[in-house]
mmCIF file of C-alpha atoms in Angstrom:
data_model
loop_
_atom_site.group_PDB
_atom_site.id
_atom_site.type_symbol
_atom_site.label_atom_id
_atom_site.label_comp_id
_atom_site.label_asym_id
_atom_site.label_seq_id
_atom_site.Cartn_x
_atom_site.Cartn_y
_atom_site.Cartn_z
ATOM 1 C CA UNK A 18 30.520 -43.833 85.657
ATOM 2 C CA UNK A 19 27.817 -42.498 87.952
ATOM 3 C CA UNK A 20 29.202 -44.092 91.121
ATOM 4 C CA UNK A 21 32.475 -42.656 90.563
ATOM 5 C CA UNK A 22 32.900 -40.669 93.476
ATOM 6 C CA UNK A 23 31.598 -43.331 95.506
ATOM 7 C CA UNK A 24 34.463 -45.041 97.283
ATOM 8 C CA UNK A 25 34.542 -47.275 99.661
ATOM 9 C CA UNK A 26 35.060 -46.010 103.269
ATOM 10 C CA UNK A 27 38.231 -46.391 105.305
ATOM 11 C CA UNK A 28 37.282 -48.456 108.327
ATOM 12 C CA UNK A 29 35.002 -50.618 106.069
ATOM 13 C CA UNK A 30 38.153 -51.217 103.534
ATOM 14 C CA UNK A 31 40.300 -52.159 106.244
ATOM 15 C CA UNK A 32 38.109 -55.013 107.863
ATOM 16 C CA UNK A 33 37.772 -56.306 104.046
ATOM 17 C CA UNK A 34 41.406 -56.329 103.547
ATOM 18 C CA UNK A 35 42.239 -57.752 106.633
ATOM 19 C CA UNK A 36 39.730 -60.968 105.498
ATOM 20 C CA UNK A 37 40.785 -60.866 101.770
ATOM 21 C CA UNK A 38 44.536 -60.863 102.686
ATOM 22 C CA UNK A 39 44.053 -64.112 104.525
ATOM 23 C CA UNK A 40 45.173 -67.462 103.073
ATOM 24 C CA UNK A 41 41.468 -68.376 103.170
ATOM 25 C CA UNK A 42 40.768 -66.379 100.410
ATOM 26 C CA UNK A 43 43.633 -66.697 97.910
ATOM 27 C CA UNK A 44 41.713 -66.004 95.073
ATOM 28 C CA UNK A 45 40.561 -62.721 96.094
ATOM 29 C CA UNK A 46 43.690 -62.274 97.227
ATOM 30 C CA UNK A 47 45.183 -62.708 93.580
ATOM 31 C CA UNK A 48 43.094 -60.255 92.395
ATOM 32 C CA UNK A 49 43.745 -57.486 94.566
ATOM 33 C CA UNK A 50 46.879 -57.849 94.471
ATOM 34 C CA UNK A 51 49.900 -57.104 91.244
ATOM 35 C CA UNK A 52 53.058 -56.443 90.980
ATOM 36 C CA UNK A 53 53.657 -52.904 89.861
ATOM 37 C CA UNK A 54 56.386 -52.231 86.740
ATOM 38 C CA UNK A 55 59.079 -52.265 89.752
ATOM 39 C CA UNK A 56 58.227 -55.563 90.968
ATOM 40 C CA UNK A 57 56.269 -53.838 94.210
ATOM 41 C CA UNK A 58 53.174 -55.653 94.996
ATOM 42 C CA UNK A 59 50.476 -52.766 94.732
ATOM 43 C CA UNK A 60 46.829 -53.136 96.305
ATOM 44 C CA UNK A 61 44.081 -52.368 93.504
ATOM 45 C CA UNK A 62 40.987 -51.011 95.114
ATOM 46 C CA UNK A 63 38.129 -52.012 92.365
ATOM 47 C CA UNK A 64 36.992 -55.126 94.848
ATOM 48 C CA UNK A 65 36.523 -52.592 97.544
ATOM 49 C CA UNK A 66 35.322 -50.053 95.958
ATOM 50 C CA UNK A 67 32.623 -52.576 94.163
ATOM 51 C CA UNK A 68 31.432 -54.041 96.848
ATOM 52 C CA UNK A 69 30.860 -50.961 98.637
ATOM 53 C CA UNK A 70 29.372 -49.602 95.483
ATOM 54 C CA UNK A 71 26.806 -52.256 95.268
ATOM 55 C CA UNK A 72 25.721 -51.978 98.439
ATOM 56 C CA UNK A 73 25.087 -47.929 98.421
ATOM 57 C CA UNK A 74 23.210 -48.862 94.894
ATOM 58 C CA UNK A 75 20.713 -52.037 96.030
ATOM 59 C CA UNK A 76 20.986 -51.981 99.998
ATOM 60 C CA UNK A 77 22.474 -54.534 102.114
ATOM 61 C CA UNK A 78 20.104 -57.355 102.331
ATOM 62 C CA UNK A 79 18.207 -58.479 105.358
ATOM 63 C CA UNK A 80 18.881 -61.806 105.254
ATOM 64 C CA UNK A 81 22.597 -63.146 105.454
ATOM 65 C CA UNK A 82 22.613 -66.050 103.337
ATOM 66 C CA UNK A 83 25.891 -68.391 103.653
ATOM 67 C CA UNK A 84 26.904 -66.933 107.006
ATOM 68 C CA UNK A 85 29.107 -69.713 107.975
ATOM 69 C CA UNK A 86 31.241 -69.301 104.976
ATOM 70 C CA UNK A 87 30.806 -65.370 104.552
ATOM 71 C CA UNK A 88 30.283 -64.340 108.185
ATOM 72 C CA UNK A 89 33.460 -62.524 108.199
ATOM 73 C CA UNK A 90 32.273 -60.142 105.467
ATOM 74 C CA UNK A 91 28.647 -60.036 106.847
ATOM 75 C CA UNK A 92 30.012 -58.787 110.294
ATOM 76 C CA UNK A 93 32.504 -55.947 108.555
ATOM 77 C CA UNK A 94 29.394 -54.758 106.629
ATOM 78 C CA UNK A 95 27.539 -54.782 110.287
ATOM 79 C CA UNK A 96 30.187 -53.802 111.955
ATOM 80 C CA UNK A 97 31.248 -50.491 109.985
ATOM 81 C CA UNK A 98 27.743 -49.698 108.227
ATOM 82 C CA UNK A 99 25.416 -50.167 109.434
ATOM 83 C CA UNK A 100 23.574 -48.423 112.868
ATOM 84 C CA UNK A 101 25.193 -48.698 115.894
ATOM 85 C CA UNK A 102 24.237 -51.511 118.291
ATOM 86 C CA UNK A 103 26.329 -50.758 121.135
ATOM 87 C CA UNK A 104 29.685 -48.717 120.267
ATOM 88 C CA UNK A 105 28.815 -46.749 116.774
ATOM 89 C CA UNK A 106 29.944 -47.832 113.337
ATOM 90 C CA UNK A 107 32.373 -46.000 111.837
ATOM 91 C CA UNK A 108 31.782 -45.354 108.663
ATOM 92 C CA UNK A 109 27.889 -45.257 108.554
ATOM 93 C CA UNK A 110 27.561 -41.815 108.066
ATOM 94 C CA UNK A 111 29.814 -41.704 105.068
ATOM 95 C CA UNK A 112 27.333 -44.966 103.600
ATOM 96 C CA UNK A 113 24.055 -42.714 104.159
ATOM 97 C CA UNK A 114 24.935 -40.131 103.012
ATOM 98 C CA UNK A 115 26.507 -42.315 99.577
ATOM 99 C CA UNK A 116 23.079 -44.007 99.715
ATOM 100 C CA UNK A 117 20.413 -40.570 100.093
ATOM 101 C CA UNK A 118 22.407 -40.127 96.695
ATOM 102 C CA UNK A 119 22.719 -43.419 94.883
ATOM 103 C CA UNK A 120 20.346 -45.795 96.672
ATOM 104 C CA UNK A 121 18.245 -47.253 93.509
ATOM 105 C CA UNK A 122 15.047 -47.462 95.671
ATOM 106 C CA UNK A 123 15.541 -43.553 96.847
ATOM 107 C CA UNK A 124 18.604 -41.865 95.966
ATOM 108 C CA UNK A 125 18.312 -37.979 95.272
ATOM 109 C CA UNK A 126 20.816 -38.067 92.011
ATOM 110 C CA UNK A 127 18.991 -37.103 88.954
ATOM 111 C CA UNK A 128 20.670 -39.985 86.684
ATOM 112 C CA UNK A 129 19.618 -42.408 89.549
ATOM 113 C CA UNK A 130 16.221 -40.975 89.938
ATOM 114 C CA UNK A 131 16.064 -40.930 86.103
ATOM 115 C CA UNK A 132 16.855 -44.066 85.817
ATOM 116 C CA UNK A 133 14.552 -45.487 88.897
ATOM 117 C CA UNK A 134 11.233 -43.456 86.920
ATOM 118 C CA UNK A 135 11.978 -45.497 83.894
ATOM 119 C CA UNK A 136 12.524 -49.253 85.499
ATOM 120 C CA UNK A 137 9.262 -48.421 87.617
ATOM 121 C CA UNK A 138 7.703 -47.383 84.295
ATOM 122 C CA UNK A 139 8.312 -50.938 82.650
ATOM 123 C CA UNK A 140 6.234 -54.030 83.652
ATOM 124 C CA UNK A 141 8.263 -56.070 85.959
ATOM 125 C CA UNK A 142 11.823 -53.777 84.876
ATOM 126 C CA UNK A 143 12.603 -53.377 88.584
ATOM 127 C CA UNK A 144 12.017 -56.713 90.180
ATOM 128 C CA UNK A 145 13.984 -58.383 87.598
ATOM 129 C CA UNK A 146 16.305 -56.043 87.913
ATOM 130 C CA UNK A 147 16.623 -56.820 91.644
ATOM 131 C CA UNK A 148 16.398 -60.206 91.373
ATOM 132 C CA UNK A 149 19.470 -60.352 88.576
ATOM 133 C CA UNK A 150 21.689 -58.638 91.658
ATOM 134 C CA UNK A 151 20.841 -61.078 94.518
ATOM 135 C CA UNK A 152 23.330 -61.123 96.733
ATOM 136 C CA UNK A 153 21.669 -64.781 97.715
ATOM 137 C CA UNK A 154 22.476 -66.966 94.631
ATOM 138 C CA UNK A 155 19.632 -69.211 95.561
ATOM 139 C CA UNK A 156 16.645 -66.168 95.068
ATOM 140 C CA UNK A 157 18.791 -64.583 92.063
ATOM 141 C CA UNK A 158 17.808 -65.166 88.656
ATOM 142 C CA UNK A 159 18.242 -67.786 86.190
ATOM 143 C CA UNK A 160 17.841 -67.391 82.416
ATOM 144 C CA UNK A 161 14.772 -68.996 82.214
ATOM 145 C CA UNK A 162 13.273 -66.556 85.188
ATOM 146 C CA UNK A 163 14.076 -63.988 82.437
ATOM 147 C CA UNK A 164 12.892 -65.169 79.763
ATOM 148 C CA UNK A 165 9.547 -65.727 82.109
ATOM 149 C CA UNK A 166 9.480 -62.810 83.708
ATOM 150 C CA UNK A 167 6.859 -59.825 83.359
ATOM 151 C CA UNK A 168 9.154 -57.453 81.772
ATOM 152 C CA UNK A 169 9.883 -60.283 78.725
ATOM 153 C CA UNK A 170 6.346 -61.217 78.403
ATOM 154 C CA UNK A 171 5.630 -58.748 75.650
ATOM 155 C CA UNK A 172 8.158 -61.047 73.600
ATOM 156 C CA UNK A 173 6.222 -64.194 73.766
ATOM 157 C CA UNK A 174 4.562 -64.827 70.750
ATOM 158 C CA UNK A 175 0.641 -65.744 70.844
ATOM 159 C CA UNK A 176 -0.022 -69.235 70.085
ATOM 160 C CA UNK A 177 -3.381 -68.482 68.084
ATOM 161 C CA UNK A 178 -1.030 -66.333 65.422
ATOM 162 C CA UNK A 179 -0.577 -68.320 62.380
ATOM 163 C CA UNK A 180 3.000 -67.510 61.363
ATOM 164 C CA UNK A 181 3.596 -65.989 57.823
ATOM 165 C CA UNK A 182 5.592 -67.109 55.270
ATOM 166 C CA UNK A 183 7.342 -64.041 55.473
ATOM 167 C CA UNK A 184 8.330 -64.534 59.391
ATOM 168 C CA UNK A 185 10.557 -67.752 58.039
ATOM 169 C CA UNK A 186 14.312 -67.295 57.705
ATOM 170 C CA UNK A 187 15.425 -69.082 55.244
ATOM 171 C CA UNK A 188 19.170 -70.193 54.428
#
């Protein structure tokens, strides 16, 4: 995997854990959370680390939709991240320096570079893309945004071509 190495920060990982733990978020909980082959519960790190992960790779967004429910996240990812306001955050050097790297808009690693050239060389590749990893569910796509988006409009079929008895499937 590209992002590998990527892992997500100490301070950053604590504030998380700290929320997930609670009985607010049970769920999450659950899935961090397993009892090891001698009946230890054992932390796994994959929700931290993908979180993190996602936000080197597509930036953390602007706007901070659902900040009633998730304003306990939204502050950790303020609060550890992002630049200082007032008293530094702690881990914002390690997240620059994961996102000069692995940011999709800029990072410096070939496969990421490689692989931003070739979404910017498709029609529409990159905002569909983008909008398939929303963190807002209301902006992220549906299946009928993809079917209607730029990048899938050299699959619609022109009305004015008379199908041929060939194109029929027959069973």
């Amino acid at each position: 995997e590209i992002l590998d190495e990527v892992v997500c920060p100490d301070n950053f990982k604590a504030k998380l854990r700290k929320i997930w733990k609670s009985a607010t978020h049970d769920v999450i909980r659950s899935v961090m959370l397993y009892d090891n082959e001698d009946g230890q519960e054992v932390e796994d790190d994959t929700l931290y680390n993908t979180l993190y992960r996602f936000l080197v790779l597509f930036g953390v967004p602007q706007r901070r939709f659902l900040s009633r429910k998730h304003g306990k996240v939204w502050r950790a990812i303020d609060a550890t991240l992002l630049p200082p306001k007032a008293n530094g955050c702690p881990d914002m050097a390690v997240f620059i320096r994961d996102q000069e790297r692995f940011s999709l808009s800029e990072g410096s690693d070939g496969r990421i570079a490689n692989a931003r050239r070739r979404l910017e060389g498709m029609d529409g590749a990159m905002d569909l893309l983008l909008s398939l990893v929303s963190f807002d569910p209301k902006k992220r796509a549906t299946p009928l945004d993809v079917i209607n988006s730029r990048f899938m409009s050299v699959l619609i079929e022109d009305d004015a071509v008379i199908d041929c008895e060939d194109d029929i499937v027959k069973s």
